[in-house]
PDB file of C-alpha atoms and ligand atoms in Angstrom:
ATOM      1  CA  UNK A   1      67.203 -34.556  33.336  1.00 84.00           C
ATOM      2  CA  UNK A   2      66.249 -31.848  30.535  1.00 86.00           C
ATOM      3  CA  UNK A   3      68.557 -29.267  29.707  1.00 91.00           C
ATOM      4  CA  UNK A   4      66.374 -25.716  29.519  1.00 91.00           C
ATOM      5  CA  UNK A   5      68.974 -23.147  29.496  1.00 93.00           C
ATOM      6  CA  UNK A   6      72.330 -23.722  28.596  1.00 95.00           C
ATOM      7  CA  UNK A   7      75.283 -20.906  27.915  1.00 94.00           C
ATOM      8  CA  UNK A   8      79.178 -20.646  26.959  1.00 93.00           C
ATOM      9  CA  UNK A   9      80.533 -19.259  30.342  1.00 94.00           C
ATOM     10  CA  UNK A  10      84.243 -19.334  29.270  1.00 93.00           C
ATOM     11  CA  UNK A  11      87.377 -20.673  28.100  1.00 91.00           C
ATOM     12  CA  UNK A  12      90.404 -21.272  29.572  1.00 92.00           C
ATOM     13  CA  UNK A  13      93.936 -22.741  29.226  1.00 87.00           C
ATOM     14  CA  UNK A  14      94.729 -23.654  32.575  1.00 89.00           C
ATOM     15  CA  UNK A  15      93.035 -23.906  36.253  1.00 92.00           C
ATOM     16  CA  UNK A  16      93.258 -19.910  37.164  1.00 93.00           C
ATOM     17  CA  UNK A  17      90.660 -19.493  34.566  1.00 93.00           C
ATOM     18  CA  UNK A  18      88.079 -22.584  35.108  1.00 94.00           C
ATOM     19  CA  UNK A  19      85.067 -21.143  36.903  1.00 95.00           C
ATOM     20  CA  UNK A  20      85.505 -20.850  40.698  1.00 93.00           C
ATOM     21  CA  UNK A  21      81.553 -21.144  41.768  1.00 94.00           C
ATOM     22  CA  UNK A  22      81.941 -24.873  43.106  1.00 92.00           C
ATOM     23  CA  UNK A  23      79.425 -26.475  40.690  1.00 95.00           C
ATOM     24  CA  UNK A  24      79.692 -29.973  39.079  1.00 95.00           C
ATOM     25  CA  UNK A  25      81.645 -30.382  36.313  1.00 96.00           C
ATOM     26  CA  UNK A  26      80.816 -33.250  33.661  1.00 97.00           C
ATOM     27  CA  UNK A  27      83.223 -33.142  30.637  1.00 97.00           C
ATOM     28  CA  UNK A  28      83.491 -34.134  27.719  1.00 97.00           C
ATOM     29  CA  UNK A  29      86.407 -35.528  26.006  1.00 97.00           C
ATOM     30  CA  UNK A  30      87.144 -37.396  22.396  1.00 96.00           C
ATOM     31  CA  UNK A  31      89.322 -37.980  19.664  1.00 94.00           C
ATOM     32  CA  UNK A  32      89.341 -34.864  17.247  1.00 90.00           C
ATOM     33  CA  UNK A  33      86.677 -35.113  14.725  1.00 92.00           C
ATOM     34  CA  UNK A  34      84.818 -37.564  17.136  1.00 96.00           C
ATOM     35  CA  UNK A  35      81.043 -35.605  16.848  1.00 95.00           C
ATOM     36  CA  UNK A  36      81.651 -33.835  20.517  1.00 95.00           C
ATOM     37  CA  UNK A  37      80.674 -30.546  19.159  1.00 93.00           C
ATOM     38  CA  UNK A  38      77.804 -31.977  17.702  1.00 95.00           C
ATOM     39  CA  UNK A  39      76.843 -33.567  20.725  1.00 96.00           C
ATOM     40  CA  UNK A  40      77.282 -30.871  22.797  1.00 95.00           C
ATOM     41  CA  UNK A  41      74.836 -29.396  20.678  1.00 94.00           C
ATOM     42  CA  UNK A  42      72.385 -32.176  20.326  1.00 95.00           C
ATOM     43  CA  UNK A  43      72.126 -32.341  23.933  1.00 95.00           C
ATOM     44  CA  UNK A  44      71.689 -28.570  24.834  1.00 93.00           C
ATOM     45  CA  UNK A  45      69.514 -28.076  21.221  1.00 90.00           C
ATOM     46  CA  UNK A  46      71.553 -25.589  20.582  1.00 87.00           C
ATOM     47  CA  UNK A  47      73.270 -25.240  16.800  1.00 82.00           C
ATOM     48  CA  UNK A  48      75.859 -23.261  17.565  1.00 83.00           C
ATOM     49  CA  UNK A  49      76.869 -23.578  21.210  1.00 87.00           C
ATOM     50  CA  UNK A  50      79.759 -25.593  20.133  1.00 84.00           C
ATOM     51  CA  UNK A  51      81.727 -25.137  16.916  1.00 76.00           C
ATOM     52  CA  UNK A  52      80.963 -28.317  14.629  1.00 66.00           C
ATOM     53  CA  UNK A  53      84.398 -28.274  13.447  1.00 55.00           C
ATOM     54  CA  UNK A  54      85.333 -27.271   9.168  1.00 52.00           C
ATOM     55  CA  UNK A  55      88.500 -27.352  10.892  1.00 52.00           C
ATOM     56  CA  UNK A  56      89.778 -30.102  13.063  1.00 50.00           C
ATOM     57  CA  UNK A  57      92.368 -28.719  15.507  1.00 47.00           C
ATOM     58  CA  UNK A  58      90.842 -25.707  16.360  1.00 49.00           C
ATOM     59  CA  UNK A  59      89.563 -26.109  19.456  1.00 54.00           C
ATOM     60  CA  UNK A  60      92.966 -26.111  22.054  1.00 78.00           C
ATOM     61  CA  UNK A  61      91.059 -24.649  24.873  1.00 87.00           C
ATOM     62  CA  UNK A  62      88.650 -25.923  27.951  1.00 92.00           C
ATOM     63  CA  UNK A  63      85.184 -24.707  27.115  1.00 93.00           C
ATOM     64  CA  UNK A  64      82.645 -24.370  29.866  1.00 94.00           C
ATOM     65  CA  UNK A  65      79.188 -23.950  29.448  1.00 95.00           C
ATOM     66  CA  UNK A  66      77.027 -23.821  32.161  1.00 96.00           C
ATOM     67  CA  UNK A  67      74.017 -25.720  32.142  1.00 95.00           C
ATOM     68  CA  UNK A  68      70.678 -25.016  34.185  1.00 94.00           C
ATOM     69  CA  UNK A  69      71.989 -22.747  36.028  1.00 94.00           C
ATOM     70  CA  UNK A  70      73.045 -25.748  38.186  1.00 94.00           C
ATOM     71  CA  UNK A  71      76.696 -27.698  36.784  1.00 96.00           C
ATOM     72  CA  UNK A  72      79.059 -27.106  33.404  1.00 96.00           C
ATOM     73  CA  UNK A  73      79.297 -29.169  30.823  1.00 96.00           C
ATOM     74  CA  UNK A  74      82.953 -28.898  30.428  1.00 96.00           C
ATOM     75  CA  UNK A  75      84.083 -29.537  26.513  1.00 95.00           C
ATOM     76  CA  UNK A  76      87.699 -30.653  26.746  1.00 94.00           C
ATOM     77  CA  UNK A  77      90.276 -30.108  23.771  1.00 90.00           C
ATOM     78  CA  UNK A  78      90.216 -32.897  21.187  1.00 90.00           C
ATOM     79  CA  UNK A  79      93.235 -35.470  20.633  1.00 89.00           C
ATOM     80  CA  UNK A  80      94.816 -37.167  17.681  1.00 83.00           C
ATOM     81  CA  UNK A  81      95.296 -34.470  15.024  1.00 74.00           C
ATOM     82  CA  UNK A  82      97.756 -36.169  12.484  1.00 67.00           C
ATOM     83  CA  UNK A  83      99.294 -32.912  12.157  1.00 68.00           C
ATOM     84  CA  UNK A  84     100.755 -31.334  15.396  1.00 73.00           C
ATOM     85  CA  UNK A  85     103.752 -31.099  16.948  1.00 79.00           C
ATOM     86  CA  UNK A  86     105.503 -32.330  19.665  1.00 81.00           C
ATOM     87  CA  UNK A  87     104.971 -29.245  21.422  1.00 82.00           C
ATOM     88  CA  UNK A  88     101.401 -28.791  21.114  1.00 80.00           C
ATOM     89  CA  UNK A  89     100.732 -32.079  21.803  1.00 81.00           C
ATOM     90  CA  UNK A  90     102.830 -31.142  25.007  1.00 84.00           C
ATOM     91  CA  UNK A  91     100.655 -28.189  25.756  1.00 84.00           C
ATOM     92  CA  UNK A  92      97.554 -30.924  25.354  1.00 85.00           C
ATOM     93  CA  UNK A  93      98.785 -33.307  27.945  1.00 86.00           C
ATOM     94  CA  UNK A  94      99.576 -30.397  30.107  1.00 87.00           C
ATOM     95  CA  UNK A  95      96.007 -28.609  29.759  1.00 88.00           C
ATOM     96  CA  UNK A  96      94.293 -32.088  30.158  1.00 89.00           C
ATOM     97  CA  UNK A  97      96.348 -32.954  33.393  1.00 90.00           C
ATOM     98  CA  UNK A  98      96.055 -29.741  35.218  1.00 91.00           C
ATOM     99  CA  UNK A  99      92.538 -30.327  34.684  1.00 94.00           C
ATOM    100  CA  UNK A 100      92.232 -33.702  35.822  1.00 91.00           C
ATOM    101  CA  UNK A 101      94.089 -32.625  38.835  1.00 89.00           C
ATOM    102  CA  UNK A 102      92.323 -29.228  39.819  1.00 87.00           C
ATOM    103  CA  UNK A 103      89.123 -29.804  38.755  1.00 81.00           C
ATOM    104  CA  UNK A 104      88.007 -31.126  42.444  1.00 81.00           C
ATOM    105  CA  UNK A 105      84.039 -31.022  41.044  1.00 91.00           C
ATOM    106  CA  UNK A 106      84.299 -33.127  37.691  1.00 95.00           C
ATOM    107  CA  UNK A 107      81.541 -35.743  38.592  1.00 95.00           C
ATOM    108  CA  UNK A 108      81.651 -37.539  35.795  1.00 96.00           C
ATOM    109  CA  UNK A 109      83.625 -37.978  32.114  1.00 98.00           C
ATOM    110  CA  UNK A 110      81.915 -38.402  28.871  1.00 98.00           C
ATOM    111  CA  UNK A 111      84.549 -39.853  26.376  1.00 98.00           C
ATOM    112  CA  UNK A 112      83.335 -40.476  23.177  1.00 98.00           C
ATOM    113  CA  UNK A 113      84.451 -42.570  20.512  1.00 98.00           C
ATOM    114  CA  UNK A 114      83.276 -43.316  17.050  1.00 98.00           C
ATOM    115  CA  UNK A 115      81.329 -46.594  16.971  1.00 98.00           C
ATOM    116  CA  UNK A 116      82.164 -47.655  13.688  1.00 97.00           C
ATOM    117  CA  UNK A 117      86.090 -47.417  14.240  1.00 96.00           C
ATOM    118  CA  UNK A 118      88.389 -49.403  17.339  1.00 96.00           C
ATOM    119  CA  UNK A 119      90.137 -47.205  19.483  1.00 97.00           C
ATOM    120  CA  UNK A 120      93.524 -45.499  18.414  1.00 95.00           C
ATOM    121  CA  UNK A 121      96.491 -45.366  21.150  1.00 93.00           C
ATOM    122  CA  UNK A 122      95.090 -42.012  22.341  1.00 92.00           C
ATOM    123  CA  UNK A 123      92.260 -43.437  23.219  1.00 96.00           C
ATOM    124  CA  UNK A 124      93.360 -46.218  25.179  1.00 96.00           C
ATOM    125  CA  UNK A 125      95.452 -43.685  26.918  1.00 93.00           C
ATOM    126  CA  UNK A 126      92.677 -41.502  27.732  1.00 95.00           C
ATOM    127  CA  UNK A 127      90.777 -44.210  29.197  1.00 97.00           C
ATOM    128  CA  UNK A 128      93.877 -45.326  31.260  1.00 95.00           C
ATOM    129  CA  UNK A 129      94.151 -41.630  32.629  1.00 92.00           C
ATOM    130  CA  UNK A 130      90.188 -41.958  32.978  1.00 95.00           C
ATOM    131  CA  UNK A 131      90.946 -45.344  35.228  1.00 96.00           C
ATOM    132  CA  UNK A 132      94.163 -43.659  37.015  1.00 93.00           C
ATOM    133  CA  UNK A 133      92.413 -40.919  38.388  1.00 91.00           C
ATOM    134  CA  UNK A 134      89.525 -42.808  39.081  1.00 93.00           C
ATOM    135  CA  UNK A 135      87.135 -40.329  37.548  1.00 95.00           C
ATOM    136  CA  UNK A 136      83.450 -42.339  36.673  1.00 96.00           C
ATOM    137  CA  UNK A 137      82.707 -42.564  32.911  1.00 98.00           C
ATOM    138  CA  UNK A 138      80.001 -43.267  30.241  1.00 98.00           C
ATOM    139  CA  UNK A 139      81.610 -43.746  26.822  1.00 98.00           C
ATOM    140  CA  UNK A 140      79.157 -43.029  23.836  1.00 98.00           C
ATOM    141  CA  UNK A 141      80.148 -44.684  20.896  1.00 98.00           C
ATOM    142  CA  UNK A 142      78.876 -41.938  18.154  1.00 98.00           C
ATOM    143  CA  UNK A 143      77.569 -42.482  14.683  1.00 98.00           C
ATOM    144  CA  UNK A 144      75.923 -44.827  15.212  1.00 98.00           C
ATOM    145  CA  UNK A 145      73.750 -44.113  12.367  1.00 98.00           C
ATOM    146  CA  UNK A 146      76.922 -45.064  10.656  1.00 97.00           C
ATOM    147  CA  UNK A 147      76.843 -48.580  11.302  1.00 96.00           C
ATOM    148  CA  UNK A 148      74.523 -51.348  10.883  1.00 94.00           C
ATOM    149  CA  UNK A 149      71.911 -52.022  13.267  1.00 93.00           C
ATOM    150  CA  UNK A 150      73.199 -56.061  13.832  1.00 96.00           C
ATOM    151  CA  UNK A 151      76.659 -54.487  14.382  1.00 96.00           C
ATOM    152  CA  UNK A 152      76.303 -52.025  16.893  1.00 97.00           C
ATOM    153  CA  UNK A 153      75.711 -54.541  19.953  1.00 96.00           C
ATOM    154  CA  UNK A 154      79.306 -56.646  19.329  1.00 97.00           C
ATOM    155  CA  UNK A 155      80.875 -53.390  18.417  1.00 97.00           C
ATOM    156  CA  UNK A 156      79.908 -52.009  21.717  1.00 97.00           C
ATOM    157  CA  UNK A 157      81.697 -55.002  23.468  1.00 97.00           C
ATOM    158  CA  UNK A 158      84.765 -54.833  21.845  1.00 97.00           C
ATOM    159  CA  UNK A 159      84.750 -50.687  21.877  1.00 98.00           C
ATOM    160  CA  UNK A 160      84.345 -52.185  25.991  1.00 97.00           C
ATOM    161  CA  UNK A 161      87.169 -54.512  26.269  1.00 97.00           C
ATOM    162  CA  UNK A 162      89.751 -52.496  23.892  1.00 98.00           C
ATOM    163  CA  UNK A 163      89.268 -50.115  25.949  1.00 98.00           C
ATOM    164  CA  UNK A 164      89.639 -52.177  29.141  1.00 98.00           C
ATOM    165  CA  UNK A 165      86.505 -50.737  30.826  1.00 98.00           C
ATOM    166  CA  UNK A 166      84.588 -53.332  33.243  1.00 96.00           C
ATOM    167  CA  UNK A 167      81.091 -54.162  32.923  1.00 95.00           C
ATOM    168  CA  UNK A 168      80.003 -51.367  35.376  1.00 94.00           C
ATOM    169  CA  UNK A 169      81.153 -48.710  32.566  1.00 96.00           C
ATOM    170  CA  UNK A 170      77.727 -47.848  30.532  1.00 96.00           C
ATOM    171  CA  UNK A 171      78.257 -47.936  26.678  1.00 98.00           C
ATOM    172  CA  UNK A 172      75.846 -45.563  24.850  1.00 98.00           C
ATOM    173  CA  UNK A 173      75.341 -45.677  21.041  1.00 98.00           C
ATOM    174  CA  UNK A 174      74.366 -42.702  20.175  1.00 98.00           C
ATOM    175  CA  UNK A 175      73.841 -40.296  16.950  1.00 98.00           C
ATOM    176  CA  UNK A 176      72.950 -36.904  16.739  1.00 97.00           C
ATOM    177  CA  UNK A 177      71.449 -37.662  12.805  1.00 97.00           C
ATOM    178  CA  UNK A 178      68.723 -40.145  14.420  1.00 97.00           C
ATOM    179  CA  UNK A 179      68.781 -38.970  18.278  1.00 97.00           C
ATOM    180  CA  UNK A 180      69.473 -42.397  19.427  1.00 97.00           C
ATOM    181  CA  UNK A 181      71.185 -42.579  22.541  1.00 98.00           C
ATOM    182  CA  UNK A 182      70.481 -38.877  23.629  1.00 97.00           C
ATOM    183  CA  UNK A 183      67.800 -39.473  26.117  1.00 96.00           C
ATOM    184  CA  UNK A 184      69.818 -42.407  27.861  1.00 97.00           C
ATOM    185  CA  UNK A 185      72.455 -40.447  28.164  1.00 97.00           C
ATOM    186  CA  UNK A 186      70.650 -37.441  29.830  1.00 95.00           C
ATOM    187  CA  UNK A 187      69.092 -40.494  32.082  1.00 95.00           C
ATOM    188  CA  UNK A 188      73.054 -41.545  32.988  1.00 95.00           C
ATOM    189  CA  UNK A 189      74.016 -38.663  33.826  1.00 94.00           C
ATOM    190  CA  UNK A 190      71.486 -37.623  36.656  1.00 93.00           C
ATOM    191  CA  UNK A 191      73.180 -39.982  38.463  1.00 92.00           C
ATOM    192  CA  UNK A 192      76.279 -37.696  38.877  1.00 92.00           C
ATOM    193  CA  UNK A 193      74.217 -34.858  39.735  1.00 89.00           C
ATOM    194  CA  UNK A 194      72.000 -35.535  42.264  1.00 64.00           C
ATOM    195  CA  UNK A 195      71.318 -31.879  43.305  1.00 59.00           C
ATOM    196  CA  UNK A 196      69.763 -31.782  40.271  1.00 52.00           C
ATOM    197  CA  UNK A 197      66.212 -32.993  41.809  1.00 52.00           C
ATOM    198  CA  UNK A 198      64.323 -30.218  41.294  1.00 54.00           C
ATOM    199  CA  UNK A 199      64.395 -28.526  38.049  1.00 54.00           C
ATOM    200  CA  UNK A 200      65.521 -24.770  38.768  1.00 54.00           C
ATOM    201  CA  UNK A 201      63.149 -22.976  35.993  1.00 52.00           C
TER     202      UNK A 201
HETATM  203  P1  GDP B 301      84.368 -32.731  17.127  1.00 63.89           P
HETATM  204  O1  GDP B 301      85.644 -32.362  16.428  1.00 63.89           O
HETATM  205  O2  GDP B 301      84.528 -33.946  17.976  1.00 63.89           O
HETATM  206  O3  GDP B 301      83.733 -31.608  17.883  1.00 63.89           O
HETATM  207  O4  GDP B 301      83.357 -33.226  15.993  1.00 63.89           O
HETATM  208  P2  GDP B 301      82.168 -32.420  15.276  1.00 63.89           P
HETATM  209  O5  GDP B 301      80.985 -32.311  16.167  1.00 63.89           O
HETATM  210  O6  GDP B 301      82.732 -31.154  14.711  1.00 63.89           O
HETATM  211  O7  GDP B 301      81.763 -33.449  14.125  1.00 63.89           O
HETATM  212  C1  GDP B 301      82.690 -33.881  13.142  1.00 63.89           C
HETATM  213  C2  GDP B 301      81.924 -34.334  11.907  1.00 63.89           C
HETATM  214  O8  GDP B 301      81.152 -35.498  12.214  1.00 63.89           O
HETATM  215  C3  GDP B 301      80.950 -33.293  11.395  1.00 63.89           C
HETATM  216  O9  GDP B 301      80.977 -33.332   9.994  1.00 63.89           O
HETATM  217  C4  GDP B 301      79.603 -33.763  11.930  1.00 63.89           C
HETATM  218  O10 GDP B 301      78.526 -33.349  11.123  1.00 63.89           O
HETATM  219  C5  GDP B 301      79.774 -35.283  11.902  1.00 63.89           C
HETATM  220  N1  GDP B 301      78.947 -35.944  12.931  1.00 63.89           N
HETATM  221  C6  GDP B 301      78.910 -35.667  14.248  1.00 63.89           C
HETATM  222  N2  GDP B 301      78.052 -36.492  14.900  1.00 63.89           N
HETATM  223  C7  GDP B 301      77.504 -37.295  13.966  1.00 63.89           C
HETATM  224  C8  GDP B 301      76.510 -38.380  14.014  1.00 63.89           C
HETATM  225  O11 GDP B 301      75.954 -38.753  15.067  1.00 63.89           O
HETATM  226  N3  GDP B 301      76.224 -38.985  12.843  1.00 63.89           N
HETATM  227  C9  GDP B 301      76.809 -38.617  11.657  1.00 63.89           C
HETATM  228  N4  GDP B 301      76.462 -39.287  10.572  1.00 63.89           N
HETATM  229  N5  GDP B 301      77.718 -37.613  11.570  1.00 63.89           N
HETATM  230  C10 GDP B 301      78.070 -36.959  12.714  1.00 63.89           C
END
């Protein structure tokens, strides 16, 4: 799939304001700080579409921006700022569960995670939320211009099995510095939309 128009539709802090057209959702989620703006970005060759963030913690909303005039790319609100309280952190898990549980389109989850680091305790409970409501998911492991060519392959295992993902789960490297990964990822995700056949413009 190529992405040849994409736009921010709108944000939203819980399910009366996610759109209500019945399209695909695929969303992305990641640790604060993680390169999901970035990717967003990368993938839509768009600079500014999403905020690279000069300041992690900004970005406490769902963001959807609709792509091809055919599904959303949904861009779901980091996790793991070191400084929040419990509160927010409250409002987080609340945000990310109504949307788990109302968003009856979201075809697929891109969680990201950077390559060169192993999971935190977030992360491992994101993908356990992933695995409890059984949503499918391709983790990228990002900057991966960041790491060693001889190291990305075992890193990519272990990213796998901290994570407890099975073998079905595709691992992507990917960076948005040297593009690798991009395409294979665009690839991936045409499985989730199959409507997608015919390009629209
Ligand atoms: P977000 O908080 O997950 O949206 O992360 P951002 O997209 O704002 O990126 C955080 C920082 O990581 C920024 O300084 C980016 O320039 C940098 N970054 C993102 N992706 C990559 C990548 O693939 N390679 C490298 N080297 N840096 C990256």
């Amino acid at each position: 799939m190529e992405i040849k128009k994409a736009e921010f539709i709108t944000s939203a802090v819980n399910a009366g304001g996610y759109p209500q057209d019945g399209l695909p959702h695929i969303a992305m989620v990641g640790k604060s700080n993680v390169g999901k703006s970035s990717l967003i970005n990368a993938l839509t060759r768009q600079n500014k579409l999403a905020r690279v963030s000069g300041e992690p913690g900004k970005t406490r909303l769902v963001n959807f921006f609709l792509i091809n005039e055919s599904f959303y790319l949904v861009d779901l609100p980091g996790y793991g700022f070191a400084r929040v309280s419990k509160v927010e952190k409250k409002s987080w898990g609340d945000m990310m569960n109504e949307y788990f549980r109302k968003a009856v389109s979201l075809n697929c989850i891109i969680m990201i995670v950077d390559i060169r680091h192993n999971p935190t305790a977030e992360d491992k409970q994101m993908a356990e939320w992933i695995k409890y409501y059984q949503i499918p998911v391709i983790l990228v492991a990002s900057k991966a211009d960041k790491l060693g060519k001889t190291r990305i392959k075992p890193q990519v295992a272990q990213l796998r099995k901290l994570l407890g993902f099975s073998n079905q789960v595709p691992v992507i490297p990917s960076s948005v510095v040297s593009k690798q990964g991009l395409e294979l990822l665009m690839e991936q995700l045409d499985a989730y939309l199959p409507e997608l056949d015919s390009p629209i413009i």
